XYZ file of N, CA and C in Angstrom:
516
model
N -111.482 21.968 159.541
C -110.820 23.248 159.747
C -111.385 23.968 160.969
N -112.735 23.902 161.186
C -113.486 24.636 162.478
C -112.732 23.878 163.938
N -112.748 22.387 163.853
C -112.135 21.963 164.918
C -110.931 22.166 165.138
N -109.953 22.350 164.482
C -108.514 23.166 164.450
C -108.749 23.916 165.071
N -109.106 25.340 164.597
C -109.357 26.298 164.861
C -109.780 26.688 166.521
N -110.799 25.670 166.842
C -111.857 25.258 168.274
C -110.402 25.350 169.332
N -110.080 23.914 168.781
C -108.884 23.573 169.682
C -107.499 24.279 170.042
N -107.189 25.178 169.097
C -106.192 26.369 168.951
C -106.850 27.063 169.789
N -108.025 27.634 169.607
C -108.508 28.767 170.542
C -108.351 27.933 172.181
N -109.013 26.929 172.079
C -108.917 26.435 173.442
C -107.263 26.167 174.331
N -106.616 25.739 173.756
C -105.318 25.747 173.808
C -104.372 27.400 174.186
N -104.906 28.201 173.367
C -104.440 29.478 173.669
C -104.750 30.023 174.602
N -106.346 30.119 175.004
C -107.008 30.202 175.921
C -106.426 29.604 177.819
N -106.257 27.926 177.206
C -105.342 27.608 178.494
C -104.222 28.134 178.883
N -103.445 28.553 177.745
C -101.937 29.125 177.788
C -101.973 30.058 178.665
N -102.939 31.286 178.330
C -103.083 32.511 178.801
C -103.589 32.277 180.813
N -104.434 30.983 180.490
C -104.614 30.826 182.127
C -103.492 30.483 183.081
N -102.760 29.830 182.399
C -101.603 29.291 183.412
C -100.783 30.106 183.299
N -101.174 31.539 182.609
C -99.653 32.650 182.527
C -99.510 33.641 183.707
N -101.409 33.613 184.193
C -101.773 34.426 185.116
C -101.508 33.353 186.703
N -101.136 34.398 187.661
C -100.888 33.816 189.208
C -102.000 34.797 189.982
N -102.419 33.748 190.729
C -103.118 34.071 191.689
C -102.784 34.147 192.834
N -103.330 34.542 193.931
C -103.072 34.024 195.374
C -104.356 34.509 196.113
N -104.484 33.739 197.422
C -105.602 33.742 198.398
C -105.311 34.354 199.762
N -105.780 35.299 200.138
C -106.172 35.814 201.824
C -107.174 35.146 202.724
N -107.045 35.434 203.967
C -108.085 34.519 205.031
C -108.044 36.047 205.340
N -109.172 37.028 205.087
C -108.869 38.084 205.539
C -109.626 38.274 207.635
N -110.089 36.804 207.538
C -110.613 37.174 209.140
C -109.140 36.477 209.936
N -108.811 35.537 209.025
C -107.452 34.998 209.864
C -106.353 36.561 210.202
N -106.042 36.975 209.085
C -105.449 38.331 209.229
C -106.191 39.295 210.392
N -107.165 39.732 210.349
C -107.872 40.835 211.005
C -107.739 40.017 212.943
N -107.902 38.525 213.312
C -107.994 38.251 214.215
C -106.393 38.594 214.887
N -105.373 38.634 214.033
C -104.443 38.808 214.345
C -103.426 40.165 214.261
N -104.295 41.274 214.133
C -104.483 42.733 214.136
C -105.273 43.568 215.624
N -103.573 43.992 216.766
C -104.150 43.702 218.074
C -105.424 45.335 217.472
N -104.870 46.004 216.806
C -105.848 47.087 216.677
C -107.243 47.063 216.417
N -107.443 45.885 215.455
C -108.694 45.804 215.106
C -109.258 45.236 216.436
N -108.949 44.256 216.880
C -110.111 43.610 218.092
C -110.277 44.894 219.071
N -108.849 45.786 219.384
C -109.106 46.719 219.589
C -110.721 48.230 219.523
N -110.686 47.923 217.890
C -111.766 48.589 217.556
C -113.212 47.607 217.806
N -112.975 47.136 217.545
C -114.350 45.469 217.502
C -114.532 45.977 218.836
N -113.879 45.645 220.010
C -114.536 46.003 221.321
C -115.003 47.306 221.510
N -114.483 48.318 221.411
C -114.927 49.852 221.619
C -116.681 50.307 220.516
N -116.708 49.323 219.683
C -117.681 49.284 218.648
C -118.899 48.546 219.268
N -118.824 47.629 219.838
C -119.758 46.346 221.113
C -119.884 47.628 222.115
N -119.034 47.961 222.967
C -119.017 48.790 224.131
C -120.268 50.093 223.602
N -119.766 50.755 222.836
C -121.075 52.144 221.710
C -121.994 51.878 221.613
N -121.784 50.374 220.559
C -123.215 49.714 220.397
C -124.431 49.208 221.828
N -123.332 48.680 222.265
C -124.415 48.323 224.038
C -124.619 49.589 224.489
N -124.204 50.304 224.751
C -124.594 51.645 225.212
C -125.569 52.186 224.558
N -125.566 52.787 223.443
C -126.507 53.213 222.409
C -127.962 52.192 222.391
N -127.878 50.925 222.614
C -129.079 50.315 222.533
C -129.456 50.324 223.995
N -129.078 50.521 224.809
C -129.434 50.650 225.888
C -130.392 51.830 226.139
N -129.502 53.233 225.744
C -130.512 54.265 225.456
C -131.994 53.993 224.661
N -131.757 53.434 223.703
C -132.580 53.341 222.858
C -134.099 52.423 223.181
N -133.555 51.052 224.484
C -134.584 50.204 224.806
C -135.163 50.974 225.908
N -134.494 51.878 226.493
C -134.938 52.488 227.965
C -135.943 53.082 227.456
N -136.284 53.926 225.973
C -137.326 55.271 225.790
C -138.330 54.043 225.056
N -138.360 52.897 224.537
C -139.160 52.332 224.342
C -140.020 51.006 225.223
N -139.332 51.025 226.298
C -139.852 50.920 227.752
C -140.787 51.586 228.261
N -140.310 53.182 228.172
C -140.949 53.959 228.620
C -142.214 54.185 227.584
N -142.154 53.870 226.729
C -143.264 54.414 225.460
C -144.425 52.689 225.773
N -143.603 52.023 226.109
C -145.092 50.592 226.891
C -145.392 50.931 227.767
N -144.841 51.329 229.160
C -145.213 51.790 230.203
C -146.493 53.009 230.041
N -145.827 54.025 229.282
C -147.302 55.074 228.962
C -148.487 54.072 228.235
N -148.498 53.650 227.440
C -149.431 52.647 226.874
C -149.942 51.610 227.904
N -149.549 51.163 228.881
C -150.028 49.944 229.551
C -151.026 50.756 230.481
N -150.596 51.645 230.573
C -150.678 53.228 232.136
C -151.917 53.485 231.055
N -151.998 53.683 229.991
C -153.146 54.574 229.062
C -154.171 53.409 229.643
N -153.627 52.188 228.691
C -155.094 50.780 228.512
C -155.912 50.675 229.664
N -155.230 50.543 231.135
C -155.728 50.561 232.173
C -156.656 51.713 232.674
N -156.231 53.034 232.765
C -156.855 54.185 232.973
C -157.721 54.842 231.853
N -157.741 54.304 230.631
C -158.676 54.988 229.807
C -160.204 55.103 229.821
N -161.046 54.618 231.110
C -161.941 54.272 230.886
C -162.324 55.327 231.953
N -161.112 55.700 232.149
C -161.586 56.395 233.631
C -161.286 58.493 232.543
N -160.664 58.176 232.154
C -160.148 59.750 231.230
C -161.518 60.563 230.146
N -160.873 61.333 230.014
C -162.319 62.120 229.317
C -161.698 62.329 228.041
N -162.327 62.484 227.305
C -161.949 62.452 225.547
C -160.477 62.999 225.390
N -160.244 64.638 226.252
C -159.427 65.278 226.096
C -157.842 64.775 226.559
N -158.430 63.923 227.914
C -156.895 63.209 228.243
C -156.449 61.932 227.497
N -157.672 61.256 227.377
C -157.269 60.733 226.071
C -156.333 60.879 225.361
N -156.704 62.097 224.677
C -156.267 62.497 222.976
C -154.661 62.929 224.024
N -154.303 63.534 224.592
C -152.822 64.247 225.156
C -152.490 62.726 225.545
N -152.954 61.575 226.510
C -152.142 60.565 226.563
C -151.369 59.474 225.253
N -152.466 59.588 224.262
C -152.348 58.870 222.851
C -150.968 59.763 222.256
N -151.275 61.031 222.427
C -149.930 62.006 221.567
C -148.552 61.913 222.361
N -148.817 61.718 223.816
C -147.655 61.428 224.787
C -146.694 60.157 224.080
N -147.857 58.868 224.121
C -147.415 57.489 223.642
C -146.653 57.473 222.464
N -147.136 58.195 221.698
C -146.636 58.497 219.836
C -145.615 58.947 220.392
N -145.409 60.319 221.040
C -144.058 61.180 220.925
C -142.785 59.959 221.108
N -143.471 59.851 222.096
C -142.160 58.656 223.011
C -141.545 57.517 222.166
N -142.611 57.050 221.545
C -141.968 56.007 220.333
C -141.594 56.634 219.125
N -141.962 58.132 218.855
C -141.208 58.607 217.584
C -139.640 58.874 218.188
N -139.583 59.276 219.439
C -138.467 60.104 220.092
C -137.157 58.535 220.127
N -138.272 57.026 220.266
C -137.382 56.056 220.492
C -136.861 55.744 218.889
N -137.946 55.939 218.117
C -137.414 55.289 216.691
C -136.327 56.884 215.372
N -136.724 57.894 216.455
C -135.487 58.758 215.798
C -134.151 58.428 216.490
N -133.930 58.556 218.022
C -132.422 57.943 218.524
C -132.108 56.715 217.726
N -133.084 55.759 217.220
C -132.291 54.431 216.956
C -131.958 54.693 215.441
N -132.127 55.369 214.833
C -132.176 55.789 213.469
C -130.715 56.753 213.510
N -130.793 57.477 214.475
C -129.813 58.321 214.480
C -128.515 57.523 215.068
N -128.297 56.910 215.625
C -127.202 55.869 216.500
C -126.925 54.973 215.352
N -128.178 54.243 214.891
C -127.543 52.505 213.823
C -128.110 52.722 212.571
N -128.555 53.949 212.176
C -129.212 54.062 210.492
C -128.492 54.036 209.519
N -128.537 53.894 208.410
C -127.822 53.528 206.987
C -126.348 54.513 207.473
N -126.769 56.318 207.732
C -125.477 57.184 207.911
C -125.944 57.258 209.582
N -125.940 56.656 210.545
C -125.994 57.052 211.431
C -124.608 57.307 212.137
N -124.508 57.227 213.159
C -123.097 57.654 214.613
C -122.596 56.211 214.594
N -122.852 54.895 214.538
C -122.543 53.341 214.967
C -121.210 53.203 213.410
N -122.400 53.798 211.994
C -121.629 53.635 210.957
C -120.560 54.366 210.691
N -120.642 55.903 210.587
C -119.486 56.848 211.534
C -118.306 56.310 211.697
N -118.387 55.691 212.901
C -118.119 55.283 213.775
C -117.085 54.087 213.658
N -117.826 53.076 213.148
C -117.255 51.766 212.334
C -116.216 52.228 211.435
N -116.985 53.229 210.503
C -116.438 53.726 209.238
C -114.493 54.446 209.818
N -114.660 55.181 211.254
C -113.856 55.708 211.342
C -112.361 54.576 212.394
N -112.861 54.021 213.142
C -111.815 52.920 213.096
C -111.457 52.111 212.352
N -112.528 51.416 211.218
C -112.100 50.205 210.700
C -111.630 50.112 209.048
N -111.147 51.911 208.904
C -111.221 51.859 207.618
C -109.381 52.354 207.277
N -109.022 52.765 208.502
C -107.446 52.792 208.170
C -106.936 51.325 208.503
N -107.413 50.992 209.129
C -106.563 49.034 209.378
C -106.840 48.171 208.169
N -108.348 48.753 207.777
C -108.794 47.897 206.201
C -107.559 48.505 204.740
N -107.194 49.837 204.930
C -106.931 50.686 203.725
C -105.182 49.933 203.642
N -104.803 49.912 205.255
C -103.094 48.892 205.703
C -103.326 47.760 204.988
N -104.326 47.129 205.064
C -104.276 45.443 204.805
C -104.278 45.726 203.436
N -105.272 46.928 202.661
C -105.384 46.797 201.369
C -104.186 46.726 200.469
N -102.860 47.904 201.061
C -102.132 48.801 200.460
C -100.775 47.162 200.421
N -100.968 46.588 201.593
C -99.653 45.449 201.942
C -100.129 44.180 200.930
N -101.660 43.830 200.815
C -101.826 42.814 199.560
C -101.503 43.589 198.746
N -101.764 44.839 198.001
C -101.372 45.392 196.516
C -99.997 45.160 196.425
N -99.030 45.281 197.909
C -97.360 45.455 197.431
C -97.119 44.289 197.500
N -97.485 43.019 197.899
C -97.461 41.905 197.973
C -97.819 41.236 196.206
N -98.825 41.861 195.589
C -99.220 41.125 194.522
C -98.479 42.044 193.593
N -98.297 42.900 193.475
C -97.383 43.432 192.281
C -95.998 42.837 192.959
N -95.220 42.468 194.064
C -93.968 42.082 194.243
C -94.023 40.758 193.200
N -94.956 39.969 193.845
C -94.850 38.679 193.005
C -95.682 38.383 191.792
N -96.167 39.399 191.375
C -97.365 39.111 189.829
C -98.159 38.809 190.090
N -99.049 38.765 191.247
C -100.687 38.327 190.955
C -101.327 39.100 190.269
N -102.199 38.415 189.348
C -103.066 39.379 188.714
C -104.639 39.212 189.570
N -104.636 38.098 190.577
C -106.024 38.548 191.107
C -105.555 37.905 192.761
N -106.121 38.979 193.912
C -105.851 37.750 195.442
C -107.717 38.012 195.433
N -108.204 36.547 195.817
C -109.090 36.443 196.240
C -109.199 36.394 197.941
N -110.113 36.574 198.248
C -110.156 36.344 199.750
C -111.313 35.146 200.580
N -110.351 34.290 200.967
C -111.181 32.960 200.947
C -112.604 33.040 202.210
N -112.037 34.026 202.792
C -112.977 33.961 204.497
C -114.608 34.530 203.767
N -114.618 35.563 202.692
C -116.131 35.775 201.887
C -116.570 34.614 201.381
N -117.952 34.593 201.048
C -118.650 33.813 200.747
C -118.542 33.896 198.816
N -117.356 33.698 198.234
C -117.393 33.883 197.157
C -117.334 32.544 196.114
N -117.671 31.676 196.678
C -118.033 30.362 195.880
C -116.505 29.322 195.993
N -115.431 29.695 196.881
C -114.089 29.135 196.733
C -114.335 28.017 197.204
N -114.163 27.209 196.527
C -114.597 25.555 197.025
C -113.118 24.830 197.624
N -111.992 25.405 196.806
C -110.533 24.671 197.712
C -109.551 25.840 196.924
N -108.661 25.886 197.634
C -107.652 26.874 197.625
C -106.194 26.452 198.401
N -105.268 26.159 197.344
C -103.925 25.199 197.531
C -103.318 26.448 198.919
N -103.126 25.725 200.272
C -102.563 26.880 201.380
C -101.167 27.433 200.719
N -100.639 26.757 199.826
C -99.398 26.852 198.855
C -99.914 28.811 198.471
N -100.769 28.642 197.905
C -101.182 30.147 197.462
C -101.800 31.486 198.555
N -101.877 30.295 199.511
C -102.376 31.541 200.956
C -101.593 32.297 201.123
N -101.254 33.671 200.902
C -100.242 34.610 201.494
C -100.797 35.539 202.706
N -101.631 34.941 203.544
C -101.995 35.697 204.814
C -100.983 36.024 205.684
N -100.221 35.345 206.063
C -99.164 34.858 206.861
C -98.251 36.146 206.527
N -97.929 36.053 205.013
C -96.835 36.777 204.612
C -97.737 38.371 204.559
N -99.239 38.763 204.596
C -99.706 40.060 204.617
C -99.002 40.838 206.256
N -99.405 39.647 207.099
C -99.369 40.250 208.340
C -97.879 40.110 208.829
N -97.193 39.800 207.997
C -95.725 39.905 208.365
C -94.917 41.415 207.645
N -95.753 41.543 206.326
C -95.794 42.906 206.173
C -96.178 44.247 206.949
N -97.222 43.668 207.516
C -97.940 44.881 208.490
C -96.607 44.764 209.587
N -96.093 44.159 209.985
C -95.383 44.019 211.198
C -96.223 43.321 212.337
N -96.928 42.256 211.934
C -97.340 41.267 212.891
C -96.621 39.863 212.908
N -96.516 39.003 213.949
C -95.856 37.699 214.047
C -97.265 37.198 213.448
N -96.657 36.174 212.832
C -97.421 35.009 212.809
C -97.348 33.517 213.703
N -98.571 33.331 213.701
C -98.066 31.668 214.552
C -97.738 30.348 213.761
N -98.297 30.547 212.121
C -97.899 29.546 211.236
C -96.592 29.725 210.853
């Protein structure tokens, strides 16, 4: 009677799997083919090089005072010392607050990111949701993450058909 039972459950169990549809995104295949996003991707490189640029110039300058100290310290008196040592500090606190403030957890880079790349993300989101309630998915995975997808039938890829929603051509 338990193995009945086993096998009913298992059986029901399968039923219920093959009732549910899935489908799969390449969400970098999509995004490469979003002229806006590369759009943003470059202007984000362009900030970022800039911003680190600032950022290597004051810690240049914070070795330079230090190399300038090691050499001349022998020649300084306690007091210039102590003002060259506080010079050196300032300069590397002054380099490690800009870089904090430009690329930190809430800095200007994330901002930043946050503010181009989150209406093209919220489009892609809103066109898979009308895409998976059109046709019943109950789950789209997205194959381009590292989420353990070992094979995925292109039969179930609806990338093609996201970015034909957005109003992009496709080349497949």
């Amino acid at each position: 009677m338990k193995k009945i039972l086993i096998v009913i459950a298992m059986l029901a169990t399968a039923a219920t799997m093959n009732a549910q549809k899935f489908a799969l995104i390449d969400m970098d295949y999509i995004l490469r083919n979003i002229p806006a996003y590369e759009r943003a991707n470059e202007q984000l490189n362009q900030v970022s090089r800039r911003w680190q640029t600032e950022v290597e110039a004051l810690q240049t300058e914070a070795q330079t005072l230090y190399r300038n100290y090691q050499n001349e310290q022998v020649f300084l008196s306690a007091e210039q010392k102590r003002a060259r040592q506080d010079a050196i500090v300032e300069k590397e606190q002054e380099a490690a607050n800009l870089k904090r403030k430009y690329f930190g957890p809430e800095g200007e880079f994330y901002r930043k990111r946050s503010a181009l790349m989150t209406p093209i993300q919220d489009e892609i989101y809103t066109a898979v949701k009308d895409i998976a309630e059109l046709r019943g998915y109950q789950l789209v995975l997205d194959r381009s993450s590292d989420t353990g997808i070992i094979f995925g039938s292109p039969r179930i890829d609806i990338s093609n058909e996201v970015l034909t929603k957005l109003g992009y051509s496709t080349s497949n």
